Amino acid sequence: MDDHKLHKFFQELATLQGEVDYIILDTGAGLSYENLRFILAADDVILVTTPEPTSITDAYSVVKMVHGKDPNVHMKLVVNQCVSIKEGQQTADNFTQAAVQFLGKEIGALGSIPNDLHVPEAVKKQQPLLLVYPNSESAVAIRQLTGEFLHLRVPYKLGLKGFIMKIFFK
């Protein structure tokens, strides 16, 4: 985005002030100038990686760059497309330990999402996974991670937060 488009985007985003509890921006992999600005402006950053070495390297690079710009950015880690819970936990442990050891950066691990054949099926149907396959392994994991992140427990009756929770936890 050029500066004009970025400015317009932020103007539109500002119209949501007081209307929503959360805004989630999926910036995709890598670290562009725009992504860095979004990350540095965010209250919380959820960093998503997979157990693959290239994905871990990319995620670590993002942490290193962001930490260099602002060491106070609050980050949480999610490991996606895990073969097992053990693989997800081990990947998260290794990643968070490396961040502490080499950067002095504490990153909390929210958990992992299993590799699940329902995900590409939902994509093919162009429907949200949590709506078309609400009981799939990935959907269950996403609901757990969301609850963990929001520090909430079922039942959710909190206005817009409650609405979001009904979507995710129904």
GROMACS .gro file of C-alpha atoms in nm:
model
  170
    1MET     CA    1   0.000   0.000   0.000
    2ASP     CA    2   0.121   0.346  -0.073
    3ASP     CA    3   0.085   0.613   0.198
    4HIS     CA    4  -0.246   0.737   0.054
    5LYS     CA    5  -0.405   0.389   0.062
    6LEU     CA    6  -0.264   0.322   0.407
    7HIS     CA    7  -0.403   0.653   0.535
    8LYS     CA    8  -0.745   0.572   0.384
    9PHE     CA    9  -0.737   0.227   0.544
   10PHE     CA   10  -0.663   0.376   0.887
   11GLN     CA   11  -0.942   0.633   0.841
   12GLU     CA   12  -1.190   0.354   0.768
   13LEU     CA   13  -1.058   0.152   1.061
   14ALA     CA   14  -1.106   0.453   1.290
   15THR     CA   15  -1.479   0.452   1.211
   16LEU     CA   16  -1.502   0.124   1.406
   17GLN     CA   17  -1.390   0.293   1.728
   18GLY     CA   18  -1.642   0.209   1.998
   19GLU     CA   19  -1.832  -0.026   1.768
   20VAL     CA   20  -1.628  -0.346   1.803
   21ASP     CA   21  -1.428  -0.516   2.075
   22TYR     CA   22  -1.166  -0.673   1.851
   23ILE     CA   23  -1.021  -0.616   1.508
   24ILE     CA   24  -0.819  -0.902   1.366
   25LEU     CA   25  -0.579  -0.835   1.080
   26ASP     CA   26  -0.424  -1.131   0.905
   27THR     CA   27  -0.110  -0.984   0.757
   28GLY     CA   28   0.013  -1.306   0.601
   29ALA     CA   29   0.368  -1.435   0.604
   30GLY     CA   30   0.671  -1.213   0.592
   31LEU     CA   31   0.729  -0.862   0.710
   32SER     CA   32   0.650  -0.574   0.480
   33TYR     CA   33   0.658  -0.209   0.583
   34GLU     CA   34   0.278  -0.213   0.622
   35ASN     CA   35   0.281  -0.533   0.826
   36LEU     CA   36   0.541  -0.387   1.060
   37ARG     CA   37   0.327  -0.076   1.111
   38PHE     CA   38   0.021  -0.288   1.189
   39ILE     CA   39   0.216  -0.506   1.430
   40LEU     CA   40   0.370  -0.211   1.612
   41ALA     CA   41   0.026  -0.049   1.645
   42ALA     CA   42  -0.148  -0.361   1.775
   43ASP     CA   43  -0.238  -0.425   2.138
   44ASP     CA   44  -0.163  -0.795   2.091
   45VAL     CA   45   0.015  -0.988   1.820
   46ILE     CA   46  -0.063  -1.352   1.754
   47LEU     CA   47   0.224  -1.499   1.561
   48VAL     CA   48   0.130  -1.811   1.365
   49THR     CA   49   0.392  -2.058   1.249
   50THR     CA   50   0.402  -2.422   1.145
   51PRO     CA   51   0.655  -2.685   1.253
   52GLU     CA   52   0.833  -2.646   0.917
   53PRO     CA   53   1.183  -2.492   0.944
   54THR     CA   54   1.114  -2.220   0.685
   55SER     CA   55   0.800  -2.110   0.868
   56ILE     CA   56   0.982  -2.105   1.202
   57THR     CA   57   1.266  -1.902   1.050
   58ASP     CA   58   1.019  -1.651   0.902
   59ALA     CA   59   0.836  -1.618   1.234
   60TYR     CA   60   1.160  -1.573   1.426
   61SER     CA   61   1.267  -1.303   1.180
   62VAL     CA   62   0.942  -1.118   1.246
   63VAL     CA   63   0.996  -1.139   1.622
   64LYS     CA   64   1.353  -1.017   1.587
   65MET     CA   65   1.256  -0.721   1.369
   66VAL     CA   66   0.958  -0.621   1.582
   67HIS     CA   67   1.154  -0.663   1.904
   68GLY     CA   68   1.427  -0.440   1.762
   69LYS     CA   69   1.171  -0.167   1.688
   70ASP     CA   70   0.969  -0.202   2.010
   71PRO     CA   71   1.063  -0.459   2.276
   72ASN     CA   72   0.730  -0.402   2.453
   73VAL     CA   73   0.511  -0.551   2.179
   74HIS     CA   74   0.301  -0.826   2.339
   75MET     CA   75   0.323  -1.148   2.136
   76LYS     CA   76   0.163  -1.490   2.159
   77LEU     CA   77   0.252  -1.795   1.948
   78VAL     CA   78   0.023  -2.043   1.775
   79VAL     CA   79   0.166  -2.346   1.597
   80ASN     CA   80  -0.056  -2.444   1.304
   81GLN     CA   81  -0.076  -2.766   1.098
   82CYS     CA   82   0.073  -2.992   1.364
   83VAL     CA   83   0.086  -3.368   1.315
   84SER     CA   84   0.039  -3.416   1.691
   85ILE     CA   85  -0.005  -3.221   2.012
   86LYS     CA   86   0.349  -3.322   2.105
   87GLU     CA   87   0.488  -3.172   1.782
   88GLY     CA   88   0.300  -2.847   1.845
   89GLN     CA   89   0.419  -2.825   2.204
   90GLN     CA   90   0.779  -2.904   2.112
   91THR     CA   91   0.779  -2.645   1.832
   92ALA     CA   92   0.632  -2.381   2.065
   93ASP     CA   93   0.879  -2.465   2.343
   94ASN     CA   94   1.180  -2.447   2.109
   95PHE     CA   95   1.061  -2.122   1.955
   96THR     CA   96   0.984  -1.946   2.283
   97GLN     CA   97   1.312  -2.063   2.438
   98ALA     CA   98   1.510  -1.932   2.140
   99ALA     CA   99   1.333  -1.595   2.164
  100VAL     CA  100   1.426  -1.567   2.533
  101GLN     CA  101   1.782  -1.693   2.487
  102PHE     CA  102   1.879  -1.486   2.185
  103LEU     CA  103   1.652  -1.182   2.209
  104GLY     CA  104   1.552  -1.165   2.574
  105LYS     CA  105   1.191  -1.168   2.445
  106GLU     CA  106   0.919  -1.355   2.632
  107ILE     CA  107   0.654  -1.496   2.399
  108GLY     CA  108   0.360  -1.685   2.540
  109ALA     CA  109   0.244  -1.998   2.363
  110LEU     CA  110  -0.133  -2.016   2.314
  111GLY     CA  111  -0.122  -2.370   2.178
  112SER     CA  112  -0.144  -2.553   1.850
  113ILE     CA  113  -0.388  -2.640   1.575
  114PRO     CA  114  -0.371  -2.988   1.425
  115ASN     CA  115  -0.336  -3.062   1.057
  116ASP     CA  116  -0.694  -3.139   0.962
  117LEU     CA  117  -0.840  -3.242   0.625
  118HIS     CA  118  -1.155  -3.043   0.710
  119VAL     CA  119  -0.964  -2.718   0.661
  120PRO     CA  120  -0.909  -2.751   0.283
  121GLU     CA  121  -1.265  -2.884   0.252
  122ALA     CA  122  -1.399  -2.568   0.417
  123VAL     CA  123  -1.180  -2.359   0.185
  124LYS     CA  124  -1.318  -2.542  -0.119
  125LYS     CA  125  -1.671  -2.472   0.006
  126GLN     CA  126  -1.570  -2.111   0.073
  127GLN     CA  127  -1.721  -2.140   0.419
  128PRO     CA  128  -1.571  -2.076   0.764
  129LEU     CA  129  -1.434  -2.394   0.916
  130LEU     CA  130  -1.609  -2.332   1.247
  131LEU     CA  131  -1.946  -2.316   1.074
  132VAL     CA  132  -1.921  -2.609   0.832
  133TYR     CA  133  -1.711  -2.843   1.049
  134PRO     CA  134  -1.765  -2.717   1.406
  135ASN     CA  135  -1.657  -3.045   1.566
  136SER     CA  136  -1.344  -3.099   1.358
  137GLU     CA  137  -1.012  -3.120   1.543
  138SER     CA  138  -0.900  -2.783   1.410
  139ALA     CA  139  -1.228  -2.612   1.500
  140VAL     CA  140  -1.208  -2.747   1.855
  141ALA     CA  141  -0.847  -2.630   1.883
  142ILE     CA  142  -0.935  -2.283   1.748
  143ARG     CA  143  -1.214  -2.247   2.004
  144GLN     CA  144  -0.975  -2.350   2.282
  145LEU     CA  145  -0.708  -2.103   2.166
  146THR     CA  146  -0.965  -1.826   2.137
  147GLY     CA  147  -1.092  -1.889   2.488
  148GLU     CA  148  -0.737  -1.899   2.619
  149PHE     CA  149  -0.649  -1.573   2.446
  150LEU     CA  150  -0.962  -1.395   2.567
  151HIS     CA  151  -0.937  -1.545   2.916
  152LEU     CA  152  -1.300  -1.646   2.892
  153ARG     CA  153  -1.494  -1.956   2.976
  154VAL     CA  154  -1.823  -2.084   2.842
  155PRO     CA  155  -2.093  -1.950   2.852
  156TYR     CA  156  -2.014  -1.617   2.688
  157LYS     CA  157  -2.262  -1.336   2.736
  158LEU     CA  158  -2.060  -1.020   2.689
  159GLY     CA  159  -2.218  -0.812   2.411
  160LEU     CA  160  -2.006  -0.824   2.096
  161LYS     CA  161  -1.760  -1.054   2.273
  162GLY     CA  162  -2.055  -1.283   2.342
  163PHE     CA  163  -2.153  -1.270   1.976
  164ILE     CA  164  -1.801  -1.362   1.872
  165MET     CA  165  -1.793  -1.642   2.127
  166LYS     CA  166  -2.123  -1.781   2.002
  167ILE     CA  167  -1.979  -1.795   1.653
  168PHE     CA  168  -1.662  -1.970   1.769
  169PHE     CA  169  -1.798  -2.186   2.048
  170LYS     CA  170  -2.139  -2.289   1.922
   0.00000   0.00000   0.00000
